[in-house]
mmCIF file of C-alpha atoms and ligand atoms in Angstrom:
data_model
loop_
_atom_site.group_PDB
_atom_site.id
_atom_site.type_symbol
_atom_site.label_atom_id
_atom_site.label_comp_id
_atom_site.label_asym_id
_atom_site.label_seq_id
_atom_site.Cartn_x
_atom_site.Cartn_y
_atom_site.Cartn_z
ATOM 1 C CA MET F 1 -23.374 -26.163 -39.017
ATOM 2 C CA ARG F 2 -21.437 -26.465 -35.737
ATOM 3 C CA ALA F 3 -19.265 -29.195 -37.295
ATOM 4 C CA LEU F 4 -18.647 -27.051 -40.368
ATOM 5 C CA LEU F 5 -17.634 -24.037 -38.253
ATOM 6 C CA GLN F 6 -15.346 -26.246 -36.161
ATOM 7 C CA TRP F 7 -13.797 -27.549 -39.381
ATOM 8 C CA TYR F 8 -13.073 -23.966 -40.448
ATOM 9 C CA VAL F 9 -11.562 -23.106 -37.036
ATOM 10 C CA ASP F 10 -9.377 -26.242 -37.125
ATOM 11 C CA ALA F 11 -8.192 -25.202 -40.577
ATOM 12 C CA GLY F 12 -7.243 -21.769 -39.201
ATOM 13 C CA VAL F 13 -10.175 -19.879 -40.753
ATOM 14 C CA ASP F 14 -11.471 -17.939 -37.771
ATOM 15 C CA GLU F 15 -11.713 -14.378 -39.033
ATOM 16 C CA ALA F 16 -14.544 -12.924 -41.144
ATOM 17 C CA GLN F 17 -13.212 -10.767 -43.985
ATOM 18 C CA ASP F 18 -16.607 -9.500 -45.184
ATOM 19 C CA ALA F 19 -20.077 -9.202 -43.678
ATOM 20 C CA ALA F 20 -21.453 -11.721 -46.189
ATOM 21 C CA PRO F 21 -19.669 -14.733 -47.689
ATOM 22 C CA ARG F 22 -18.544 -14.572 -51.317
ATOM 23 C CA ASN F 23 -18.309 -17.581 -53.550
ATOM 24 C CA ARG F 24 -15.058 -16.792 -55.302
ATOM 25 C CA PHE F 25 -15.273 -20.035 -57.265
ATOM 26 C CA GLY F 26 -18.480 -18.709 -58.798
ATOM 27 C CA LEU F 27 -17.061 -15.365 -59.934
ATOM 28 C CA PRO F 28 -17.031 -14.750 -63.675
ATOM 29 C CA ARG F 29 -13.546 -14.626 -65.211
ATOM 30 C CA GLN F 30 -13.755 -10.841 -65.493
ATOM 31 C CA ALA F 31 -14.345 -10.524 -61.746
ATOM 32 C CA GLU F 32 -11.551 -12.987 -61.046
ATOM 33 C CA SER F 33 -9.177 -10.749 -62.863
ATOM 34 C CA ILE F 34 -10.301 -7.869 -60.645
ATOM 35 C CA ALA F 35 -9.353 -9.940 -57.633
ATOM 36 C CA ALA F 36 -6.008 -10.876 -59.178
ATOM 37 C CA PRO F 37 -5.191 -8.421 -61.970
ATOM 38 C CA ALA F 38 -3.177 -10.010 -64.749
ATOM 39 C CA ALA F 39 -2.803 -7.241 -67.280
ATOM 40 C CA SER F 40 -3.048 -4.169 -65.038
ATOM 41 C CA PRO F 41 0.178 -2.325 -64.227
ATOM 42 C CA PRO F 42 2.203 -4.123 -61.588
ATOM 43 C CA PRO F 43 1.810 -2.706 -58.095
ATOM 44 C CA ALA F 44 4.695 -0.738 -56.659
ATOM 45 C CA GLN F 45 7.452 -3.245 -56.006
ATOM 46 C CA PRO F 46 8.112 -3.813 -52.339
ATOM 47 C CA PRO F 47 11.779 -3.365 -51.530
ATOM 48 C CA SER F 48 13.801 -6.512 -50.846
ATOM 49 C CA PRO F 49 12.218 -8.563 -48.018
ATOM 50 C CA SER F 50 14.913 -7.996 -45.450
ATOM 51 C CA ALA F 51 15.484 -4.279 -45.904
ATOM 52 C CA PRO F 52 12.147 -2.876 -44.660
ATOM 53 C CA GLU F 53 12.015 -5.309 -41.778
ATOM 54 C CA ASN F 54 15.490 -4.229 -40.732
ATOM 55 C CA VAL F 55 14.405 -0.639 -40.819
ATOM 56 C CA LYS F 56 11.257 -1.392 -38.791
ATOM 57 C CA SER F 57 13.223 -3.583 -36.444
ATOM 58 C CA LEU F 58 15.568 -0.695 -35.778
ATOM 59 C CA ASP F 59 12.530 1.452 -35.105
ATOM 60 C CA ALA F 60 11.167 -1.067 -32.627
ATOM 61 C CA ALA F 61 14.564 -1.294 -30.930
ATOM 62 C CA GLU F 62 14.807 2.471 -30.677
ATOM 63 C CA ILE F 63 11.254 2.834 -29.442
ATOM 64 C CA ALA F 64 11.739 0.084 -26.858
ATOM 65 C CA ALA F 65 15.076 1.458 -25.636
ATOM 66 C CA ALA F 66 13.479 4.877 -25.098
ATOM 67 C CA CYS F 67 10.827 3.485 -22.718
ATOM 68 C CA PRO F 68 11.865 3.968 -19.075
ATOM 69 C CA SER F 69 8.972 1.913 -17.633
ATOM 70 C CA LEU F 70 6.715 -0.986 -18.489
ATOM 71 C CA ALA F 71 3.762 1.385 -18.642
ATOM 72 C CA ASP F 72 5.570 3.489 -21.261
ATOM 73 C CA LEU F 73 6.568 0.381 -23.171
ATOM 74 C CA ARG F 74 2.993 -0.906 -23.169
ATOM 75 C CA THR F 75 1.766 2.403 -24.593
ATOM 76 C CA ALA F 76 4.556 2.449 -27.177
ATOM 77 C CA ILE F 77 3.832 -1.097 -28.350
ATOM 78 C CA ALA F 78 0.118 -0.375 -28.651
ATOM 79 C CA ALA F 79 0.952 2.682 -30.797
ATOM 80 C CA PHE F 80 3.509 0.846 -32.964
ATOM 81 C CA ASP F 81 2.324 0.355 -36.545
ATOM 82 C CA GLY F 82 5.371 -1.387 -37.963
ATOM 83 C CA CYS F 83 4.022 -4.934 -37.677
ATOM 84 C CA ALA F 84 1.172 -6.038 -39.935
ATOM 85 C CA LEU F 85 -0.054 -8.541 -37.329
ATOM 86 C CA LYS F 86 -1.528 -5.650 -35.401
ATOM 87 C CA ARG F 87 -4.061 -5.050 -38.172
ATOM 88 C CA THR F 88 -5.686 -8.458 -37.792
ATOM 89 C CA ALA F 89 -5.454 -8.615 -34.000
ATOM 90 C CA THR F 90 -8.218 -7.458 -31.659
ATOM 91 C CA ASN F 91 -5.886 -6.456 -28.830
ATOM 92 C CA THR F 92 -2.233 -5.753 -28.200
ATOM 93 C CA VAL F 93 -1.088 -8.317 -25.636
ATOM 94 C CA VAL F 94 1.962 -7.307 -23.638
ATOM 95 C CA GLY F 95 2.947 -8.770 -20.273
ATOM 96 C CA ASP F 96 0.946 -9.793 -17.243
ATOM 97 C CA GLY F 97 1.827 -10.351 -13.611
ATOM 98 C CA ASN F 98 4.408 -9.102 -11.161
ATOM 99 C CA GLU F 99 6.467 -6.328 -12.729
ATOM 100 C CA THR F 100 9.358 -6.983 -10.346
ATOM 101 C CA ALA F 101 9.139 -10.768 -10.602
ATOM 102 C CA THR F 102 12.082 -13.056 -9.943
ATOM 103 C CA LEU F 103 10.818 -15.424 -12.636
ATOM 104 C CA MET F 104 9.752 -14.365 -16.127
ATOM 105 C CA VAL F 105 8.065 -16.754 -18.566
ATOM 106 C CA ILE F 106 8.099 -16.036 -22.292
ATOM 107 C CA GLY F 107 5.861 -17.782 -24.797
ATOM 108 C CA GLU F 108 5.238 -17.367 -28.474
ATOM 109 C CA ALA F 109 2.231 -15.221 -29.340
ATOM 110 C CA PRO F 110 -1.318 -14.615 -28.151
ATOM 111 C CA GLY F 111 -3.912 -17.186 -29.178
ATOM 112 C CA ALA F 112 -7.620 -16.559 -29.711
ATOM 113 C CA GLU F 113 -8.515 -16.136 -26.024
ATOM 114 C CA GLU F 114 -5.469 -13.952 -25.295
ATOM 115 C CA ASP F 115 -6.355 -11.783 -28.302
ATOM 116 C CA ARG F 116 -9.905 -11.418 -26.985
ATOM 117 C CA GLN F 117 -8.896 -10.573 -23.404
ATOM 118 C CA GLY F 118 -5.682 -8.639 -24.136
ATOM 119 C CA LEU F 119 -3.726 -10.804 -21.678
ATOM 120 C CA PRO F 120 -1.068 -13.477 -22.261
ATOM 121 C CA PHE F 121 -1.649 -17.134 -21.433
ATOM 122 C CA VAL F 122 -5.297 -17.040 -20.410
ATOM 123 C CA GLY F 123 -6.603 -19.763 -22.768
ATOM 124 C CA PRO F 124 -6.244 -23.535 -22.311
ATOM 125 C CA ALA F 125 -2.413 -23.423 -22.609
ATOM 126 C CA GLY F 126 -2.352 -20.613 -20.064
ATOM 127 C CA GLN F 127 -4.442 -22.599 -17.625
ATOM 128 C CA LEU F 128 -1.953 -25.448 -17.899
ATOM 129 C CA LEU F 129 0.918 -22.979 -17.449
ATOM 130 C CA ASP F 130 -0.760 -21.786 -14.235
ATOM 131 C CA ARG F 131 -0.935 -25.394 -13.002
ATOM 132 C CA MET F 132 2.728 -25.960 -13.924
ATOM 133 C CA LEU F 133 3.699 -22.919 -11.863
ATOM 134 C CA THR F 134 1.496 -24.025 -8.961
ATOM 135 C CA ALA F 135 3.219 -27.439 -9.041
ATOM 136 C CA ILE F 136 6.486 -25.743 -8.067
ATOM 137 C CA GLY F 137 4.867 -23.499 -5.485
ATOM 138 C CA LEU F 138 4.438 -20.394 -7.623
ATOM 139 C CA ASP F 139 1.323 -18.340 -8.049
ATOM 140 C CA ARG F 140 0.875 -16.910 -11.552
ATOM 141 C CA ARG F 141 0.568 -13.432 -9.998
ATOM 142 C CA ALA F 142 4.105 -13.736 -8.597
ATOM 143 C CA VAL F 143 5.535 -14.298 -12.078
ATOM 144 C CA TYR F 144 5.797 -11.966 -15.093
ATOM 145 C CA ILE F 145 4.426 -13.613 -18.245
ATOM 146 C CA SER F 146 4.895 -12.361 -21.774
ATOM 147 C CA ASN F 147 5.329 -13.434 -25.384
ATOM 148 C CA ILE F 148 7.748 -12.858 -28.233
ATOM 149 C CA LEU F 149 4.902 -11.310 -30.246
ATOM 150 C CA PRO F 150 2.323 -8.895 -28.848
ATOM 151 C CA TRP F 151 -0.198 -9.656 -31.608
ATOM 152 C CA ARG F 152 -1.944 -12.862 -32.549
ATOM 153 C CA PRO F 153 -0.955 -14.243 -35.948
ATOM 154 C CA PRO F 154 -4.215 -14.817 -37.872
ATOM 155 C CA GLY F 155 -5.593 -18.309 -37.355
ATOM 156 C CA ASN F 156 -2.734 -19.027 -34.909
ATOM 157 C CA ARG F 157 -0.324 -19.585 -37.775
ATOM 158 C CA SER F 158 3.349 -19.736 -36.876
ATOM 159 C CA PRO F 159 4.956 -16.306 -36.840
ATOM 160 C CA THR F 160 7.447 -15.601 -39.595
ATOM 161 C CA ALA F 161 11.133 -14.962 -38.912
ATOM 162 C CA GLU F 162 10.571 -11.328 -39.927
ATOM 163 C CA GLU F 163 7.680 -10.858 -37.493
ATOM 164 C CA ILE F 164 9.754 -12.373 -34.700
ATOM 165 C CA ALA F 165 12.784 -10.185 -35.452
ATOM 166 C CA LEU F 166 10.561 -7.143 -35.734
ATOM 167 C CA CYS F 167 8.908 -7.607 -32.329
ATOM 168 C CA GLN F 168 11.806 -9.078 -30.373
ATOM 169 C CA PRO F 169 13.085 -5.706 -29.087
ATOM 170 C CA PHE F 170 9.779 -5.302 -27.240
ATOM 171 C CA VAL F 171 10.129 -8.507 -25.246
ATOM 172 C CA GLU F 172 13.831 -7.882 -24.635
ATOM 173 C CA ARG F 173 12.971 -4.466 -23.214
ATOM 174 C CA GLN F 174 10.422 -6.084 -20.904
ATOM 175 C CA ILE F 175 13.192 -8.338 -19.594
ATOM 176 C CA VAL F 176 15.416 -5.328 -18.954
ATOM 177 C CA LEU F 177 12.636 -3.478 -17.146
ATOM 178 C CA VAL F 178 11.449 -6.433 -15.029
ATOM 179 C CA GLN F 179 15.012 -7.582 -14.224
ATOM 180 C CA PRO F 180 14.044 -11.212 -13.498
ATOM 181 C CA ARG F 181 16.674 -13.473 -11.918
ATOM 182 C CA VAL F 182 15.491 -16.495 -13.946
ATOM 183 C CA LEU F 183 13.947 -16.775 -17.425
ATOM 184 C CA VAL F 184 11.815 -19.630 -18.724
ATOM 185 C CA LEU F 185 11.193 -19.884 -22.457
ATOM 186 C CA VAL F 186 8.208 -22.046 -23.305
ATOM 187 C CA GLY F 187 8.193 -23.522 -26.788
ATOM 188 C CA GLY F 188 10.542 -23.529 -29.725
ATOM 189 C CA ILE F 189 9.684 -20.062 -31.036
ATOM 190 C CA SER F 190 10.808 -18.170 -27.937
ATOM 191 C CA ALA F 191 13.729 -20.525 -27.263
ATOM 192 C CA LYS F 192 15.135 -20.264 -30.771
ATOM 193 C CA ALA F 193 14.544 -16.521 -31.036
ATOM 194 C CA LEU F 194 16.138 -15.498 -27.750
ATOM 195 C CA LEU F 195 18.864 -18.111 -27.580
ATOM 196 C CA GLU F 196 19.662 -17.527 -31.272
ATOM 197 C CA LYS F 197 19.727 -21.236 -31.963
ATOM 198 C CA ARG F 198 18.585 -23.275 -34.903
ATOM 199 C CA GLU F 199 17.927 -26.488 -32.975
ATOM 200 C CA GLY F 200 14.380 -27.409 -32.055
ATOM 201 C CA ILE F 201 12.951 -27.286 -28.542
ATOM 202 C CA THR F 202 13.599 -30.993 -27.965
ATOM 203 C CA ARG F 203 17.327 -30.262 -28.060
ATOM 204 C CA LEU F 204 17.203 -26.824 -26.446
ATOM 205 C CA ARG F 205 15.108 -27.722 -23.412
ATOM 206 C CA GLY F 206 16.328 -28.977 -20.084
ATOM 207 C CA THR F 207 19.703 -27.242 -19.735
ATOM 208 C CA TRP F 208 20.575 -23.917 -18.206
ATOM 209 C CA ARG F 209 21.836 -21.295 -20.620
ATOM 210 C CA GLU F 210 22.775 -17.665 -20.136
ATOM 211 C CA PHE F 211 20.811 -14.935 -21.895
ATOM 212 C CA SER F 212 21.370 -11.215 -21.941
ATOM 213 C CA PRO F 213 18.867 -8.962 -23.709
ATOM 214 C CA ALA F 214 19.931 -5.810 -25.525
ATOM 215 C CA GLY F 215 20.607 -3.116 -22.936
ATOM 216 C CA MET F 216 21.458 -5.454 -20.046
ATOM 217 C CA THR F 217 25.001 -5.806 -18.779
ATOM 218 C CA HIS F 218 24.620 -9.164 -17.018
ATOM 219 C CA THR F 219 23.281 -12.537 -18.103
ATOM 220 C CA ILE F 220 20.224 -14.344 -16.769
ATOM 221 C CA PRO F 221 20.028 -18.126 -16.195
ATOM 222 C CA THR F 222 17.541 -19.279 -18.819
ATOM 223 C CA MET F 223 15.725 -22.589 -19.213
ATOM 224 C CA ALA F 224 13.771 -23.606 -22.303
ATOM 225 C CA THR F 225 11.005 -26.164 -21.957
ATOM 226 C CA PHE F 226 8.073 -27.500 -23.938
ATOM 227 C CA HIS F 227 5.134 -25.187 -24.564
ATOM 228 C CA PRO F 228 2.021 -26.023 -22.520
ATOM 229 C CA ALA F 229 0.018 -26.206 -25.770
ATOM 230 C CA TYR F 230 2.377 -28.980 -26.873
ATOM 231 C CA ILE F 231 1.929 -30.807 -23.567
ATOM 232 C CA LEU F 232 -1.846 -30.658 -24.069
ATOM 233 C CA ARG F 233 -1.402 -32.378 -27.416
ATOM 234 C CA GLN F 234 1.390 -34.682 -26.264
ATOM 235 C CA PRO F 235 0.867 -35.612 -22.594
ATOM 236 C CA SER F 236 3.915 -37.923 -22.721
ATOM 237 C CA ALA F 237 6.058 -34.728 -22.716
ATOM 238 C CA LYS F 238 4.995 -34.106 -19.098
ATOM 239 C CA ARG F 239 7.877 -36.194 -17.775
ATOM 240 C CA GLU F 240 10.549 -33.923 -19.322
ATOM 241 C CA VAL F 241 8.637 -30.795 -18.366
ATOM 242 C CA TRP F 242 8.434 -31.966 -14.778
ATOM 243 C CA ARG F 243 12.227 -32.379 -14.751
ATOM 244 C CA ASP F 244 12.598 -28.832 -16.121
ATOM 245 C CA LEU F 245 10.179 -27.483 -13.517
ATOM 246 C CA LEU F 246 12.129 -29.126 -10.713
ATOM 247 C CA ALA F 247 15.342 -27.545 -12.026
ATOM 248 C CA ILE F 248 13.597 -24.164 -12.037
ATOM 249 C CA GLN F 249 12.319 -24.697 -8.496
ATOM 250 C CA LYS F 250 15.846 -25.633 -7.402
ATOM 251 C CA ILE F 251 17.512 -22.554 -8.859
ATOM 252 C CA LEU F 252 14.837 -20.329 -7.339
ATOM 253 C CA SER F 253 15.398 -21.866 -3.907
ATOM 254 C CA GLU F 254 19.166 -21.436 -4.345
ATOM 255 C CA LEU F 255 18.488 -17.779 -5.081
ATOM 256 C CA GLY F 256 16.484 -17.655 -1.862
ATOM 257 C CA VAL F 257 13.158 -17.117 -3.619
HETATM 258 N N1 LIG U 301 0.519 -19.462 -26.403
HETATM 259 C C1 LIG U 301 1.528 -18.583 -26.236
HETATM 260 O O1 LIG U 301 2.661 -18.839 -26.616
HETATM 261 N N2 LIG U 301 1.238 -17.434 -25.628
HETATM 262 C C2 LIG U 301 0.041 -17.130 -25.168
HETATM 263 O O2 LIG U 301 -0.129 -16.048 -24.620
HETATM 264 C C3 LIG U 301 -0.997 -18.074 -25.348
HETATM 265 C C4 LIG U 301 -0.741 -19.232 -25.973
#
């Protein structure tokens, strides 16, 4: 049974939809057609895929811009109903750490443990992130840590481009409110989203770039590096990450931090 459950979790099936399992393969044809109506009138057509997301994205941008503090932003994100991911998540996960930090780290989205605890980077990848920060003399509590998405995609699937665009104003507003001097983007999702690049993380990592979120008048030195979850799967990536960490340590010491 344990092996079977693990197999489900590995396949991304980690949410119960009903109290009791249903054998959908065993449903009579009539019942099947209830689950997937063939002849019934078509449901109301959703508008074109980009239009509603644009509208919601504008809403998120407006809501975020109207928040004068992180506490307000946290409340506003928790009340925001424009992203379907919220419906399958247990908690809204915003930022954690020092709200006036010099260094801000941005990941992708909460995983299972983050969703349970309502805090970013507290699962196995988070524990490695803590050790990476310690290696360059930083305590996690001195840093502000957040994600592109405040809700866990079901089964840890990759977020869609629409979900990323929809939620991005929230993380950009956190950057404006924290005012970090240095940004670190861990993993391809946050690097590509914020740097507006199409290249993968292997190409984006390791060089300083300038990033300016909406509502900020200056740019912030920004380094992309591999995601700790990737390093756990691919320990050979540690060498490059160590180089990136040393570059981050150097810029922080140049800034007098
Ligand atoms: N991975 C992320 O990108 N963010 C988290 O908070 C946890 C795992």
